[in-house]
Amino acid sequence: MEAVFWCCLAFGALTAVVTLVFGDSLGGAADGLFGWLSIDVHHLFQPVVLSGAVTVFGGTGLLLHRYSGLPGPGVYAASAATAAVIGTGVYFLYVRPMRGSENSTGYSMSELAGKRAEVLTPIPASGCGEVLVRVGAGNVNHVAASFDGEEVPAGTPVVVVEVKEGTLYVSRMD
């Protein structure tokens, strides 16, 4: 019995180290593995959750075997229950929040209303120019027209008032 728990503890610890080093690659490889499931349970089978549960199973089993008066099946059952609780906790407290925190470079044109920008190409009173808008971690250039109907020289800080038909209507910052 003790050998099973030692193997689980060692395997879990080794898997945790491998997951730490190669976690993104392993997680990406496992993405298609559970694609046939119609429910969202496959996210529970992330390498970090599985390695954590196996490690907890082995460690809890060793402790209960040595320091409790539980019979063999009781030690296995208590170890498995503890591993399930800890594995679920790791998923809900670490893995799931981290999945939602990924950054995206995508944006919608409608999100640009209210953003600050800088005029790159002068905007004539009744025509279009170009502005540089900071979006996320990068900058994007867009066609812009004056919202107030006045000329805006290059280098002027502006704010995007509205977006219509792919054109940003901007006004000088005051």
PDB file of C-alpha atoms in Angstrom:
ATOM      1  CA  MET A   1       0.000   0.000   0.000  1.00  0.00           C
ATOM      2  CA  GLU A   2       2.773   2.394   0.913  1.00  0.00           C
ATOM      3  CA  ALA A   3       4.518   1.752  -2.423  1.00  0.00           C
ATOM      4  CA  VAL A   4       1.403   2.884  -4.334  1.00  0.00           C
ATOM      5  CA  PHE A   5       1.303   6.152  -2.410  1.00  0.00           C
ATOM      6  CA  TRP A   6       5.037   6.758  -2.849  1.00  0.00           C
ATOM      7  CA  CYS A   7       4.712   6.151  -6.608  1.00  0.00           C
ATOM      8  CA  CYS A   8       1.767   8.553  -6.843  1.00  0.00           C
ATOM      9  CA  LEU A   9       3.629  11.185  -4.852  1.00  0.00           C
ATOM     10  CA  ALA A  10       6.760  10.840  -6.989  1.00  0.00           C
ATOM     11  CA  PHE A  11       4.793  10.705 -10.266  1.00  0.00           C
ATOM     12  CA  GLY A  12       2.729  13.736  -9.269  1.00  0.00           C
ATOM     13  CA  ALA A  13       5.783  15.732  -8.259  1.00  0.00           C
ATOM     14  CA  LEU A  14       7.589  14.806 -11.488  1.00  0.00           C
ATOM     15  CA  THR A  15       4.518  15.695 -13.541  1.00  0.00           C
ATOM     16  CA  ALA A  16       4.256  19.021 -11.712  1.00  0.00           C
ATOM     17  CA  VAL A  17       7.848  19.861 -12.655  1.00  0.00           C
ATOM     18  CA  VAL A  18       7.306  18.808 -16.289  1.00  0.00           C
ATOM     19  CA  THR A  19       4.056  20.813 -16.390  1.00  0.00           C
ATOM     20  CA  LEU A  20       5.848  23.850 -14.991  1.00  0.00           C
ATOM     21  CA  VAL A  21       8.448  23.660 -17.751  1.00  0.00           C
ATOM     22  CA  PHE A  22       6.263  22.492 -20.660  1.00  0.00           C
ATOM     23  CA  GLY A  23       2.777  23.470 -19.434  1.00  0.00           C
ATOM     24  CA  ASP A  24       1.623  25.515 -22.435  1.00  0.00           C
ATOM     25  CA  SER A  25       2.636  22.813 -24.902  1.00  0.00           C
ATOM     26  CA  LEU A  26       0.951  20.066 -22.899  1.00  0.00           C
ATOM     27  CA  GLY A  27      -2.212  22.116 -22.403  1.00  0.00           C
ATOM     28  CA  GLY A  28      -2.420  22.841 -26.130  1.00  0.00           C
ATOM     29  CA  ALA A  29      -1.887  19.169 -26.992  1.00  0.00           C
ATOM     30  CA  ALA A  30      -4.690  18.118 -24.639  1.00  0.00           C
ATOM     31  CA  ASP A  31      -7.190  20.650 -26.032  1.00  0.00           C
ATOM     32  CA  GLY A  32      -8.400  18.375 -28.824  1.00  0.00           C
ATOM     33  CA  LEU A  33      -8.337  15.240 -26.673  1.00  0.00           C
ATOM     34  CA  PHE A  34     -11.713  15.898 -25.047  1.00  0.00           C
ATOM     35  CA  GLY A  35     -13.293  17.786 -27.970  1.00  0.00           C
ATOM     36  CA  TRP A  36     -15.947  15.100 -28.440  1.00  0.00           C
ATOM     37  CA  LEU A  37     -17.480  15.917 -25.050  1.00  0.00           C
ATOM     38  CA  SER A  38     -20.539  18.117 -25.282  1.00  0.00           C
ATOM     39  CA  ILE A  39     -20.096  19.463 -21.757  1.00  0.00           C
ATOM     40  CA  ASP A  40     -17.391  21.714 -20.407  1.00  0.00           C
ATOM     41  CA  VAL A  41     -15.913  19.117 -18.027  1.00  0.00           C
ATOM     42  CA  HIS A  42     -12.721  18.643 -20.055  1.00  0.00           C
ATOM     43  CA  HIS A  43     -11.151  21.764 -18.521  1.00  0.00           C
ATOM     44  CA  LEU A  44     -10.924  19.855 -15.230  1.00  0.00           C
ATOM     45  CA  PHE A  45      -8.377  17.576 -16.911  1.00  0.00           C
ATOM     46  CA  GLN A  46      -5.666  20.195 -17.287  1.00  0.00           C
ATOM     47  CA  PRO A  47      -2.169  18.846 -16.521  1.00  0.00           C
ATOM     48  CA  VAL A  48      -1.743  21.103 -13.488  1.00  0.00           C
ATOM     49  CA  VAL A  49      -5.024  19.845 -11.972  1.00  0.00           C
ATOM     50  CA  LEU A  50      -4.228  16.187 -12.625  1.00  0.00           C
ATOM     51  CA  SER A  51      -0.658  16.376 -11.332  1.00  0.00           C
ATOM     52  CA  GLY A  52      -1.845  18.212  -8.242  1.00  0.00           C
ATOM     53  CA  ALA A  53      -4.544  15.630  -7.526  1.00  0.00           C
ATOM     54  CA  VAL A  54      -2.154  12.684  -7.984  1.00  0.00           C
ATOM     55  CA  THR A  55       0.407  14.337  -5.709  1.00  0.00           C
ATOM     56  CA  VAL A  56      -2.211  15.026  -3.039  1.00  0.00           C
ATOM     57  CA  PHE A  57      -3.487  11.445  -3.317  1.00  0.00           C
ATOM     58  CA  GLY A  58       0.005  10.061  -2.708  1.00  0.00           C
ATOM     59  CA  GLY A  59       0.896  12.443   0.109  1.00  0.00           C
ATOM     60  CA  THR A  60      -2.436  12.090   1.892  1.00  0.00           C
ATOM     61  CA  GLY A  61      -2.284   8.308   1.551  1.00  0.00           C
ATOM     62  CA  LEU A  62       1.174   8.186   3.123  1.00  0.00           C
ATOM     63  CA  LEU A  63       0.122  10.369   6.031  1.00  0.00           C
ATOM     64  CA  LEU A  64      -3.126   8.514   6.671  1.00  0.00           C
ATOM     65  CA  HIS A  65      -1.466   5.104   6.366  1.00  0.00           C
ATOM     66  CA  ARG A  66       1.222   5.995   8.891  1.00  0.00           C
ATOM     67  CA  TYR A  67      -0.659   8.206  11.362  1.00  0.00           C
ATOM     68  CA  SER A  68      -4.300   7.109  11.339  1.00  0.00           C
ATOM     69  CA  GLY A  69      -6.050   3.979  12.409  1.00  0.00           C
ATOM     70  CA  LEU A  70      -8.030   3.690   9.174  1.00  0.00           C
ATOM     71  CA  PRO A  71      -8.056   0.326   7.378  1.00  0.00           C
ATOM     72  CA  GLY A  72      -6.584   0.082   3.850  1.00  0.00           C
ATOM     73  CA  PRO A  73      -9.816   0.775   1.905  1.00  0.00           C
ATOM     74  CA  GLY A  74     -10.554   3.721   4.184  1.00  0.00           C
ATOM     75  CA  VAL A  75      -7.130   5.215   3.516  1.00  0.00           C
ATOM     76  CA  TYR A  76      -7.663   4.868  -0.236  1.00  0.00           C
ATOM     77  CA  ALA A  77     -11.150   6.393  -0.054  1.00  0.00           C
ATOM     78  CA  ALA A  78     -10.066   9.319   2.153  1.00  0.00           C
ATOM     79  CA  SER A  79      -7.017   9.967  -0.051  1.00  0.00           C
ATOM     80  CA  ALA A  80      -9.128   9.907  -3.222  1.00  0.00           C
ATOM     81  CA  ALA A  81     -11.709  12.258  -1.681  1.00  0.00           C
ATOM     82  CA  THR A  82      -9.006  14.673  -0.539  1.00  0.00           C
ATOM     83  CA  ALA A  83      -7.372  14.582  -3.978  1.00  0.00           C
ATOM     84  CA  ALA A  84     -10.724  15.283  -5.662  1.00  0.00           C
ATOM     85  CA  VAL A  85     -11.427  18.235  -3.357  1.00  0.00           C
ATOM     86  CA  ILE A  86      -7.944  19.730  -3.776  1.00  0.00           C
ATOM     87  CA  GLY A  87      -7.949  19.129  -7.555  1.00  0.00           C
ATOM     88  CA  THR A  88     -11.335  20.822  -7.895  1.00  0.00           C
ATOM     89  CA  GLY A  89     -10.093  23.688  -5.744  1.00  0.00           C
ATOM     90  CA  VAL A  90      -7.000  24.121  -7.932  1.00  0.00           C
ATOM     91  CA  TYR A  91      -9.244  24.227 -10.976  1.00  0.00           C
ATOM     92  CA  PHE A  92     -11.706  26.785  -9.603  1.00  0.00           C
ATOM     93  CA  LEU A  93      -9.165  28.960  -7.769  1.00  0.00           C
ATOM     94  CA  TYR A  94      -6.303  28.896 -10.269  1.00  0.00           C
ATOM     95  CA  VAL A  95      -6.925  27.334 -13.693  1.00  0.00           C
ATOM     96  CA  ARG A  96     -10.368  28.782 -14.438  1.00  0.00           C
ATOM     97  CA  PRO A  97      -9.512  32.387 -13.461  1.00  0.00           C
ATOM     98  CA  MET A  98      -6.274  32.185 -15.475  1.00  0.00           C
ATOM     99  CA  ARG A  99      -8.130  31.000 -18.591  1.00  0.00           C
ATOM    100  CA  GLY A 100     -10.289  34.120 -18.428  1.00  0.00           C
ATOM    101  CA  SER A 101      -7.350  36.475 -18.025  1.00  0.00           C
ATOM    102  CA  GLU A 102      -5.754  35.951 -21.415  1.00  0.00           C
ATOM    103  CA  ASN A 103      -5.183  39.156 -23.354  1.00  0.00           C
ATOM    104  CA  SER A 104      -6.536  39.653 -26.814  1.00  0.00           C
ATOM    105  CA  THR A 105      -5.345  42.039 -29.493  1.00  0.00           C
ATOM    106  CA  GLY A 106      -8.760  42.074 -31.131  1.00  0.00           C
ATOM    107  CA  TYR A 107     -11.020  45.086 -30.771  1.00  0.00           C
ATOM    108  CA  SER A 108     -14.183  46.492 -32.249  1.00  0.00           C
ATOM    109  CA  MET A 109     -14.365  49.852 -33.989  1.00  0.00           C
ATOM    110  CA  SER A 110     -17.216  50.841 -31.682  1.00  0.00           C
ATOM    111  CA  GLU A 111     -14.838  50.446 -28.703  1.00  0.00           C
ATOM    112  CA  LEU A 112     -12.740  53.350 -29.999  1.00  0.00           C
ATOM    113  CA  ALA A 113     -15.323  55.999 -29.066  1.00  0.00           C
ATOM    114  CA  GLY A 114     -13.932  57.947 -26.103  1.00  0.00           C
ATOM    115  CA  LYS A 115     -10.310  56.909 -26.733  1.00  0.00           C
ATOM    116  CA  ARG A 116      -7.491  59.429 -26.974  1.00  0.00           C
ATOM    117  CA  ALA A 117      -5.555  59.648 -30.220  1.00  0.00           C
ATOM    118  CA  GLU A 118      -2.903  61.722 -31.957  1.00  0.00           C
ATOM    119  CA  VAL A 119      -3.283  63.188 -35.434  1.00  0.00           C
ATOM    120  CA  LEU A 120      -0.674  61.782 -37.842  1.00  0.00           C
ATOM    121  CA  THR A 121      -1.909  63.245 -41.109  1.00  0.00           C
ATOM    122  CA  PRO A 122      -3.568  66.672 -40.819  1.00  0.00           C
ATOM    123  CA  ILE A 123      -7.354  66.569 -40.908  1.00  0.00           C
ATOM    124  CA  PRO A 124      -8.885  69.243 -43.182  1.00  0.00           C
ATOM    125  CA  ALA A 125     -12.143  70.933 -42.167  1.00  0.00           C
ATOM    126  CA  SER A 126     -14.188  68.935 -44.669  1.00  0.00           C
ATOM    127  CA  GLY A 127     -12.031  65.891 -45.397  1.00  0.00           C
ATOM    128  CA  CYS A 128     -10.165  63.014 -43.851  1.00  0.00           C
ATOM    129  CA  GLY A 129      -6.789  62.556 -42.242  1.00  0.00           C
ATOM    130  CA  GLU A 130      -5.201  59.870 -40.121  1.00  0.00           C
ATOM    131  CA  VAL A 131      -4.936  59.316 -36.360  1.00  0.00           C
ATOM    132  CA  LEU A 132      -2.931  56.967 -34.157  1.00  0.00           C
ATOM    133  CA  VAL A 133      -4.976  55.270 -31.418  1.00  0.00           C
ATOM    134  CA  ARG A 134      -3.547  53.140 -28.611  1.00  0.00           C
ATOM    135  CA  VAL A 135      -5.535  49.881 -28.377  1.00  0.00           C
ATOM    136  CA  GLY A 136      -4.490  47.261 -25.839  1.00  0.00           C
ATOM    137  CA  ALA A 137      -0.731  46.795 -26.012  1.00  0.00           C
ATOM    138  CA  GLY A 138      -0.328  48.311 -29.476  1.00  0.00           C
ATOM    139  CA  ASN A 139      -1.131  51.269 -31.678  1.00  0.00           C
ATOM    140  CA  VAL A 140      -3.409  51.359 -34.719  1.00  0.00           C
ATOM    141  CA  ASN A 141      -3.885  53.923 -37.468  1.00  0.00           C
ATOM    142  CA  HIS A 142      -7.361  54.897 -38.635  1.00  0.00           C
ATOM    143  CA  VAL A 143      -8.983  57.268 -41.074  1.00  0.00           C
ATOM    144  CA  ALA A 144     -10.366  60.255 -39.194  1.00  0.00           C
ATOM    145  CA  ALA A 145     -12.488  63.307 -39.853  1.00  0.00           C
ATOM    146  CA  SER A 146     -13.132  66.387 -37.746  1.00  0.00           C
ATOM    147  CA  PHE A 147     -16.273  66.137 -35.606  1.00  0.00           C
ATOM    148  CA  ASP A 148     -16.403  69.927 -35.194  1.00  0.00           C
ATOM    149  CA  GLY A 149     -15.777  70.694 -38.873  1.00  0.00           C
ATOM    150  CA  GLU A 150     -12.471  72.486 -38.215  1.00  0.00           C
ATOM    151  CA  GLU A 151      -8.955  71.806 -39.424  1.00  0.00           C
ATOM    152  CA  VAL A 152      -6.752  69.737 -37.051  1.00  0.00           C
ATOM    153  CA  PRO A 153      -2.963  69.856 -37.578  1.00  0.00           C
ATOM    154  CA  ALA A 154      -0.595  66.877 -37.232  1.00  0.00           C
ATOM    155  CA  GLY A 155       0.602  66.128 -33.693  1.00  0.00           C
ATOM    156  CA  THR A 156      -2.585  67.429 -32.068  1.00  0.00           C
ATOM    157  CA  PRO A 157      -4.018  65.278 -29.275  1.00  0.00           C
ATOM    158  CA  VAL A 158      -7.659  64.425 -29.998  1.00  0.00           C
ATOM    159  CA  VAL A 159     -10.460  62.288 -28.599  1.00  0.00           C
ATOM    160  CA  VAL A 160     -12.645  59.983 -30.677  1.00  0.00           C
ATOM    161  CA  VAL A 161     -16.215  61.292 -30.380  1.00  0.00           C
ATOM    162  CA  GLU A 162     -17.968  58.764 -32.598  1.00  0.00           C
ATOM    163  CA  VAL A 163     -17.366  56.072 -35.195  1.00  0.00           C
ATOM    164  CA  LYS A 164     -19.431  56.009 -38.401  1.00  0.00           C
ATOM    165  CA  GLU A 165     -18.903  53.881 -41.494  1.00  0.00           C
ATOM    166  CA  GLY A 166     -15.283  53.033 -40.598  1.00  0.00           C
ATOM    167  CA  THR A 167     -14.275  56.656 -39.966  1.00  0.00           C
ATOM    168  CA  LEU A 168     -13.346  58.059 -36.582  1.00  0.00           C
ATOM    169  CA  TYR A 169     -14.809  61.488 -35.900  1.00  0.00           C
ATOM    170  CA  VAL A 170     -12.435  63.295 -33.576  1.00  0.00           C
ATOM    171  CA  SER A 171     -12.363  66.527 -31.633  1.00  0.00           C
ATOM    172  CA  ARG A 172      -9.409  68.428 -30.139  1.00  0.00           C
ATOM    173  CA  MET A 173      -8.557  67.730 -26.519  1.00  0.00           C
ATOM    174  CA  ASP A 174      -9.118  70.788 -24.314  1.00  0.00           C
TER     175      ASP A 174
END
